Tab-separated table of C-alpha atoms in Angstrom:
chain	number	residue	atom	x	y	z
A	1	MET	CA	15.482	9.078	-2.944
A	2	LYS	CA	11.780	9.802	-3.331
A	3	LYS	CA	9.192	8.774	-0.790
A	4	PHE	CA	7.224	5.844	-2.202
A	5	ALA	CA	5.439	2.685	-1.148
A	6	ILE	CA	4.441	-0.619	-2.700
A	7	VAL	CA	0.856	-1.530	-1.822
A	8	GLU	CA	-1.284	-4.568	-2.529
A	9	ILE	CA	-4.753	-3.844	-3.915
A	10	ALA	CA	-7.061	-6.696	-4.964
A	11	GLY	CA	-4.156	-9.138	-5.329
A	12	HIS	CA	-1.995	-6.812	-7.455
A	13	GLN	CA	1.018	-4.778	-6.350
A	14	TYR	CA	1.450	-1.103	-7.237
A	15	GLN	CA	4.325	1.297	-6.623
A	16	VAL	CA	2.806	4.610	-5.551
A	17	GLU	CA	3.977	8.100	-4.676
A	18	LYS	CA	2.030	11.093	-3.405
A	19	ASN	CA	-0.341	12.577	-6.053
A	20	ASP	CA	-0.049	9.508	-8.324
A	21	GLU	CA	-3.143	8.349	-10.207
A	22	ILE	CA	-3.455	4.595	-10.710
A	23	LEU	CA	-6.005	2.283	-12.332
A	24	VAL	CA	-6.950	-0.741	-10.234
A	25	SER	CA	-9.555	-3.496	-10.415
A	26	ASN	CA	-13.057	-2.458	-9.443
A	27	LEU	CA	-13.356	-1.266	-5.831
A	28	ASN	CA	-16.649	-0.633	-4.072
A	29	GLY	CA	-17.261	3.056	-3.520
A	30	LYS	CA	-18.398	6.204	-5.270
A	31	ALA	CA	-16.248	8.999	-6.651
A	32	GLY	CA	-14.891	11.223	-3.900
A	33	LYS	CA	-14.775	8.479	-1.248
A	34	LYS	CA	-11.528	8.331	0.708
A	35	ILE	CA	-10.060	4.891	1.337
A	36	LYS	CA	-7.186	3.647	3.467
A	37	LEU	CA	-4.817	1.046	2.017
A	38	ASP	CA	-3.155	-0.846	4.857
A	39	LYS	CA	-1.480	-3.647	2.908
A	40	VAL	CA	1.855	-1.856	2.514
A	41	LEU	CA	4.598	-4.251	1.425
A	42	LEU	CA	7.481	-1.763	1.211
A	43	PHE	CA	8.079	1.841	2.267
A	44	ALA	CA	11.052	3.946	1.182
A	45	ASN	CA	12.039	7.438	2.284
A	46	GLY	CA	15.822	7.420	2.185
A	47	LYS	CA	15.683	4.225	4.253
A	48	VAL	CA	13.846	1.142	2.980
A	49	GLU	CA	11.432	-0.763	5.228
A	50	ILE	CA	10.241	-4.170	4.037
A	51	GLY	CA	7.234	-5.903	5.565
A	52	GLN	CA	6.886	-9.593	6.286
A	53	PRO	CA	4.472	-9.635	4.489
A	54	TYR	CA	3.005	-6.218	5.485
A	55	LEU	CA	4.204	-3.212	7.451
A	56	LYS	CA	2.010	-2.709	10.519
A	57	ASN	CA	2.670	0.995	11.115
A	58	LYS	CA	2.330	2.301	7.526
A	59	THR	CA	-0.799	3.186	5.547
A	60	VAL	CA	-1.572	4.872	2.244
A	61	GLU	CA	-4.557	7.189	1.934
A	62	ALA	CA	-6.241	7.424	-1.459
A	63	GLU	CA	-9.363	8.928	-2.987
A	64	ILE	CA	-11.589	7.339	-5.619
A	65	ILE	CA	-11.655	9.651	-8.639
A	66	GLU	CA	-13.984	7.628	-10.855
A	67	ASN	CA	-15.266	4.173	-11.723
A	68	LEU	CA	-14.881	3.298	-15.396
A	69	LYS	CA	-14.648	0.473	-17.898
A	70	GLY	CA	-11.383	-0.628	-19.476
A	71	GLU	CA	-10.722	-1.401	-23.108
A	72	LYS	CA	-12.694	-4.223	-24.662
A	73	VAL	CA	-11.092	-7.658	-24.458
A	74	LYS	CA	-12.084	-9.979	-27.305
A	75	ILE	CA	-12.358	-13.715	-26.771
A	76	ALA	CA	-12.687	-16.346	-29.507
A	77	THR	CA	-13.709	-19.962	-28.925
A	78	TYR	CA	-13.235	-22.651	-31.538
A	79	LYS	CA	-13.933	-26.373	-31.605
A	80	ALA	CA	-12.300	-28.354	-34.369
A	81	LYS	CA	-14.354	-30.464	-36.796
A	82	SER	CA	-17.724	-29.276	-35.512
A	83	ARG	CA	-18.035	-25.822	-37.113
A	84	TYR	CA	-18.370	-24.250	-33.688
A	85	ARG	CA	-16.991	-20.733	-33.514
A	86	ARG	CA	-17.942	-18.098	-31.004
A	87	ARG	CA	-16.702	-14.567	-30.451
A	88	LYS	CA	-17.319	-12.715	-27.250
A	89	GLY	CA	-16.015	-9.616	-25.551
A	90	PHE	CA	-16.120	-7.814	-22.250
A	91	ARG	CA	-14.875	-4.599	-20.683
A	92	PRO	CA	-13.354	-4.948	-17.207
A	93	LEU	CA	-14.584	-2.575	-14.496
A	94	LEU	CA	-11.789	-0.345	-13.185
A	95	THR	CA	-11.379	2.278	-10.489
A	96	LYS	CA	-9.085	5.295	-10.784
A	97	LEU	CA	-7.387	6.223	-7.502
A	98	LYS	CA	-5.437	9.332	-6.539
A	99	ILE	CA	-2.861	8.809	-3.795
A	100	LYS	CA	-3.280	11.538	-1.166
A	101	GLU	CA	-0.758	10.624	1.504
A	102	ILE	CA	1.732	7.957	2.537
A	103	LYS	CA	2.057	7.632	6.329
């Protein structure tokens, strides 16, 4: 069994292993900054440890690779019988993380 962890970042859960690259919602920090993720929900390395809700003695160290924008999301608004139509779009801000170590 591989060594992996499930961490919570900005309200979303991600399964991560060492050297994984993941896209998460925008985090404050510049490229190259090292961050520590302490909201570890599950840790597995042959034996599975489950937190209630988090594991106190486990952390995941990651590095911010870059901040970028995601694909454009298009939104259409329509009101019946009034000829009101509106199209809008936005690109969500994302952060790419590289997992350095799971402790």
